[in-house]
PDB file of C-alpha atoms in Angstrom:
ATOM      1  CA  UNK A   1      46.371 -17.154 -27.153  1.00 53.00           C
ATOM      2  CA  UNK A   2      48.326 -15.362 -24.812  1.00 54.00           C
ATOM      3  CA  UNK A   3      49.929 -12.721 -27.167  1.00 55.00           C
ATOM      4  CA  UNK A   4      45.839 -12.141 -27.697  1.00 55.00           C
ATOM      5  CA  UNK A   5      44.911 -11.447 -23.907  1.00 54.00           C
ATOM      6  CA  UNK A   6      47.908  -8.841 -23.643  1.00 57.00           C
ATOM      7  CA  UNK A   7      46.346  -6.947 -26.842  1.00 56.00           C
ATOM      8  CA  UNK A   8      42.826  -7.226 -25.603  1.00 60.00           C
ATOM      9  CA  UNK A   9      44.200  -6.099 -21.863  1.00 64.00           C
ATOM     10  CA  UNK A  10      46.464  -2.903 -23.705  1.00 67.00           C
ATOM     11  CA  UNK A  11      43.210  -2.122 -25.283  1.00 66.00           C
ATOM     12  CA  UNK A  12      40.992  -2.188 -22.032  1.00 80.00           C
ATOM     13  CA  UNK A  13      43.851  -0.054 -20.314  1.00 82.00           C
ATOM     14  CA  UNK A  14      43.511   2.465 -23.584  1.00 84.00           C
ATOM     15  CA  UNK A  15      39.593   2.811 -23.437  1.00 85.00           C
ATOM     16  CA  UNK A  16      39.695   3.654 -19.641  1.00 88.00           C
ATOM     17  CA  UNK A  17      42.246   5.773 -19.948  1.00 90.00           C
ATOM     18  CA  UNK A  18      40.212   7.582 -22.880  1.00 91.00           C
ATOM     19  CA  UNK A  19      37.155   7.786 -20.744  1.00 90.00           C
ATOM     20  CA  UNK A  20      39.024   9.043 -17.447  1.00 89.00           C
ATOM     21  CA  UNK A  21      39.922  11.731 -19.770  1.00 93.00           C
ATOM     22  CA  UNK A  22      37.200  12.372 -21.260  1.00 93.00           C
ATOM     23  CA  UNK A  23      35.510  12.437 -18.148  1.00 91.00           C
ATOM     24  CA  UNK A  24      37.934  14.729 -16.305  1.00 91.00           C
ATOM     25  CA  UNK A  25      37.566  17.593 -19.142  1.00 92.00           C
ATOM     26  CA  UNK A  26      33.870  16.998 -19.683  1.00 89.00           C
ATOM     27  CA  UNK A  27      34.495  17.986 -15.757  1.00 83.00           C
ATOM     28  CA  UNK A  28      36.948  21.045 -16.316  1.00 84.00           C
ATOM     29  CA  UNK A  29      34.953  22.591 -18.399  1.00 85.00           C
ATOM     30  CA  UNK A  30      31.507  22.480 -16.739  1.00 79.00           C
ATOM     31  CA  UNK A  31      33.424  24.365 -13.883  1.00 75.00           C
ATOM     32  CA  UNK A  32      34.012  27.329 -16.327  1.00 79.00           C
ATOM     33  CA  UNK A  33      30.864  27.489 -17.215  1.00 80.00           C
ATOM     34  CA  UNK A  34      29.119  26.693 -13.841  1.00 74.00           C
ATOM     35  CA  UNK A  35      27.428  29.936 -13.525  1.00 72.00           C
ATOM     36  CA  UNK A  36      25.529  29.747 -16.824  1.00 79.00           C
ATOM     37  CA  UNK A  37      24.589  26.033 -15.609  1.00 75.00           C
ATOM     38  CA  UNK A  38      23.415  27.071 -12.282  1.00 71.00           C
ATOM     39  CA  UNK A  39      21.383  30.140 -13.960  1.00 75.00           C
ATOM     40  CA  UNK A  40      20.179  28.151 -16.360  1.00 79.00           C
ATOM     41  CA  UNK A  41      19.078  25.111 -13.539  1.00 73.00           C
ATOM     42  CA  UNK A  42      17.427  28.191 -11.672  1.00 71.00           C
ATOM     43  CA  UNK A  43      15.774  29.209 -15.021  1.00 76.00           C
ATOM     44  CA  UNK A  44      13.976  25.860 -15.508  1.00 75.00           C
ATOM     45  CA  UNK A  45      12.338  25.952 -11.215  1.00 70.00           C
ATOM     46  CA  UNK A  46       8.722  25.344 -10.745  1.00 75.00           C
ATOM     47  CA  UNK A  47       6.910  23.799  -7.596  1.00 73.00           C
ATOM     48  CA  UNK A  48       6.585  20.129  -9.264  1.00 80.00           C
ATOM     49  CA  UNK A  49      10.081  20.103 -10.061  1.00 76.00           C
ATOM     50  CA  UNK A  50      11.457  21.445  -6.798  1.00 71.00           C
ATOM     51  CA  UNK A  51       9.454  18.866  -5.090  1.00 75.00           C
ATOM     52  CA  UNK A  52      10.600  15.928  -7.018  1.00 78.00           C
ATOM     53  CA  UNK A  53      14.358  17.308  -6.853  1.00 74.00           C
ATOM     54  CA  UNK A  54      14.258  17.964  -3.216  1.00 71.00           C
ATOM     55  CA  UNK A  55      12.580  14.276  -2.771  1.00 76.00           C
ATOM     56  CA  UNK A  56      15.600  13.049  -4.888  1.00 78.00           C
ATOM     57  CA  UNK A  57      17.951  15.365  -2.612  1.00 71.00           C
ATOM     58  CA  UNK A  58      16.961  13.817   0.555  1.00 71.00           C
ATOM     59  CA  UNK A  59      15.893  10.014  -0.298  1.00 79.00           C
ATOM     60  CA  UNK A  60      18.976   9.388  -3.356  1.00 79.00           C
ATOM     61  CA  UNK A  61      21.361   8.307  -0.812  1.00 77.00           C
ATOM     62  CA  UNK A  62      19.148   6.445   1.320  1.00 83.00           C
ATOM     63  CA  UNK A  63      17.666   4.810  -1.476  1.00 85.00           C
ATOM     64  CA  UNK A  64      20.494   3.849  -3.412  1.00 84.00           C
ATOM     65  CA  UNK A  65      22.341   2.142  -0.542  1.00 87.00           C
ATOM     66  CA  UNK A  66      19.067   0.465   0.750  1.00 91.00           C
ATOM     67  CA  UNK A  67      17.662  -0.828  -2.374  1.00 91.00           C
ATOM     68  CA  UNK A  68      21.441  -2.003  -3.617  1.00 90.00           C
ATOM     69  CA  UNK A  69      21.631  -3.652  -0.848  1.00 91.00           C
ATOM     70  CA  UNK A  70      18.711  -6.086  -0.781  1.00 93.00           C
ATOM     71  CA  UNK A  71      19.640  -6.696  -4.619  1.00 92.00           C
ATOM     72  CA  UNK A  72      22.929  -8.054  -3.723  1.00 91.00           C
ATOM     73  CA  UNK A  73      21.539 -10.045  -1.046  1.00 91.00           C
ATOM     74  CA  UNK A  74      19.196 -11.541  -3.158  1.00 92.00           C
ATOM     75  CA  UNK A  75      21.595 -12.186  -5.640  1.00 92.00           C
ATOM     76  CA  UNK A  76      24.716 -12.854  -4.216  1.00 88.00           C
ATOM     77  CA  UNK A  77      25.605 -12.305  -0.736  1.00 87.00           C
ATOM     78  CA  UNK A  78      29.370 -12.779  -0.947  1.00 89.00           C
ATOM     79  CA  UNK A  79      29.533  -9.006  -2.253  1.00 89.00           C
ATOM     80  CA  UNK A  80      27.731  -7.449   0.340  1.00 91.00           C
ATOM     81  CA  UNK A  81      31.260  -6.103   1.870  1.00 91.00           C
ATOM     82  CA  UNK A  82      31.789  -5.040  -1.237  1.00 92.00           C
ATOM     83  CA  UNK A  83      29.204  -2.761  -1.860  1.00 91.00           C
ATOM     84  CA  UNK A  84      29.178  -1.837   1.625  1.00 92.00           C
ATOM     85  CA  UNK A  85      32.639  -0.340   1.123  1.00 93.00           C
ATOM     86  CA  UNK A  86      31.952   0.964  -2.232  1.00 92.00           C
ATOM     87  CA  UNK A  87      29.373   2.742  -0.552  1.00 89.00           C
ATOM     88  CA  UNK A  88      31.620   4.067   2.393  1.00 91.00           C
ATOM     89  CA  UNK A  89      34.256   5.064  -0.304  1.00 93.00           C
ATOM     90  CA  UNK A  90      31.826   7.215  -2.783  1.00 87.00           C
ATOM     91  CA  UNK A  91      30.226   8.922   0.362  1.00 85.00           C
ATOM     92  CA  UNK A  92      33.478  10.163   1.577  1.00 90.00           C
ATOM     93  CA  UNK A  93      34.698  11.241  -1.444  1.00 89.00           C
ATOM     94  CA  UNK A  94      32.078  13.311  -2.808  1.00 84.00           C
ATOM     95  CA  UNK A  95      32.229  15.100   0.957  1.00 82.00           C
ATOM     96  CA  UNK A  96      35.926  15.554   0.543  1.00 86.00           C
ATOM     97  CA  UNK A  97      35.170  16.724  -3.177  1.00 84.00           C
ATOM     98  CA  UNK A  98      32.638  19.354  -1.486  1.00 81.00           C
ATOM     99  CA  UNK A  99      35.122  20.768   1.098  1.00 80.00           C
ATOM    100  CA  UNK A 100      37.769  20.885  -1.394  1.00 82.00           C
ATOM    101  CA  UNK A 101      35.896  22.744  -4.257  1.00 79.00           C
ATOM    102  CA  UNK A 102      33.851  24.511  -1.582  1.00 77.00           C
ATOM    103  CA  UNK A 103      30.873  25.478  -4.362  1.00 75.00           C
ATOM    104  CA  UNK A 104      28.105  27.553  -3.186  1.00 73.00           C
ATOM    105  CA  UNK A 105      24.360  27.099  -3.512  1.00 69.00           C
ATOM    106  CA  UNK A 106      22.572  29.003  -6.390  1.00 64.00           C
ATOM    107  CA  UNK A 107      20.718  30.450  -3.607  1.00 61.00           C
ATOM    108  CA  UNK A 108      24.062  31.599  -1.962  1.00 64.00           C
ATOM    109  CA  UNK A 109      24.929  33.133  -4.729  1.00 65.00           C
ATOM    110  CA  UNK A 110      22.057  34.797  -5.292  1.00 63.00           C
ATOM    111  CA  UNK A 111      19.802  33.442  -7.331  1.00 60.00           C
ATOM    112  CA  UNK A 112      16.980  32.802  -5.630  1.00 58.00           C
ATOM    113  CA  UNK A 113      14.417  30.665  -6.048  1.00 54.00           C
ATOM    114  CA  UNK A 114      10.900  31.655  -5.861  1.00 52.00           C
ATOM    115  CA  UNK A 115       9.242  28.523  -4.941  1.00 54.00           C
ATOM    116  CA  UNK A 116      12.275  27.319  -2.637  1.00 54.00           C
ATOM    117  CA  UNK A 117      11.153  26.158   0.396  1.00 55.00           C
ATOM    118  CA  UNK A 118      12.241  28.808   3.128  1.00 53.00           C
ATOM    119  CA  UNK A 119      14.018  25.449   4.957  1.00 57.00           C
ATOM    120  CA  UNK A 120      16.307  25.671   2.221  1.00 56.00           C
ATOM    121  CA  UNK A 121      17.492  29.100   2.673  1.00 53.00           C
ATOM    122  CA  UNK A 122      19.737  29.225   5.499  1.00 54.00           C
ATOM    123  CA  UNK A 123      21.795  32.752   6.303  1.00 51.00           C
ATOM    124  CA  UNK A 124      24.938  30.067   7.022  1.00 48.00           C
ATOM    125  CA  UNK A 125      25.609  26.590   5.651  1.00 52.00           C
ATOM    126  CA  UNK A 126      28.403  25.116   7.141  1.00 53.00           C
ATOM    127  CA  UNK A 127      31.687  23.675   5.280  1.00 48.00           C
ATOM    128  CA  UNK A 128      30.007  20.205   4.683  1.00 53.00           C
ATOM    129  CA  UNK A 129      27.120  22.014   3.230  1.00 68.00           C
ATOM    130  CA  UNK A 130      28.296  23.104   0.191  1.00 74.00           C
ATOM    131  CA  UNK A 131      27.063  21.930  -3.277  1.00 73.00           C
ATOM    132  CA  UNK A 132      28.495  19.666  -5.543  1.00 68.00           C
ATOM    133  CA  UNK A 133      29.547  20.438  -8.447  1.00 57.00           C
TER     134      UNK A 133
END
């Protein structure tokens, strides 16, 4: 039985290591071809969709910590810590991730958007403004 566990473990080591992998090229390569992604995100812009993706923009983070929250109260309040600093951990990285790549806005770059609301377009964004790749 225990010769079985160590074979099941080597092969849940082997399938995360696959998928980090996988992951981290999937990754590689949609930084080399970033600019046809952003032209082609551009490409697809219209006033509905702005408006839902600005909503997601601005409510995702809010929303996702708020409504994960009350489910793990409800369902098991012992991992609220948890999630709490699961939370605290993903936020930081992706803002270190930002600074670090340091990718600029479409708009930045200039492709502009014509139904981007004028808040959007700033002459300066600061370094924690920058997009995420």
């Amino acid at each position: 039985m225990k010769k079985r566990m160590n074979i099941d473990n080597t092969i849940t080591k082997k399938n995360y290591i696959l998928a980090g992998t996988v992951t981290l090229l999937a990754f590689f390569i949609a930084l080399i071809f970033d600019l046809r992604i952003s032209l082609f995100a551009v490409s697809l812009g219209n006033p509905i969709l702005t408006t839902i993706m600005l909503g997601v923009t601005y409510l995702s983070t809010a929303a996702i910590a708020i409504l994960s929250t009350i489910v793990v109260y409800v369902t098991d309040r012992k991992r609220l810590s948890a999630l709490w600093a699961s939370l605290l951990v993903t936020l930081t990285s992706v803002t270190l991730l930002k600074v670090i790549i340091g990718r600029f806005r479409p708009f930045q770059l200039g492709f502009f958007v014509s139904n981007a609301p004028l808040s959007l377009i700033k002459e300066s964004y600061g370094q924690w403004d920058f997009s995420f790749p």
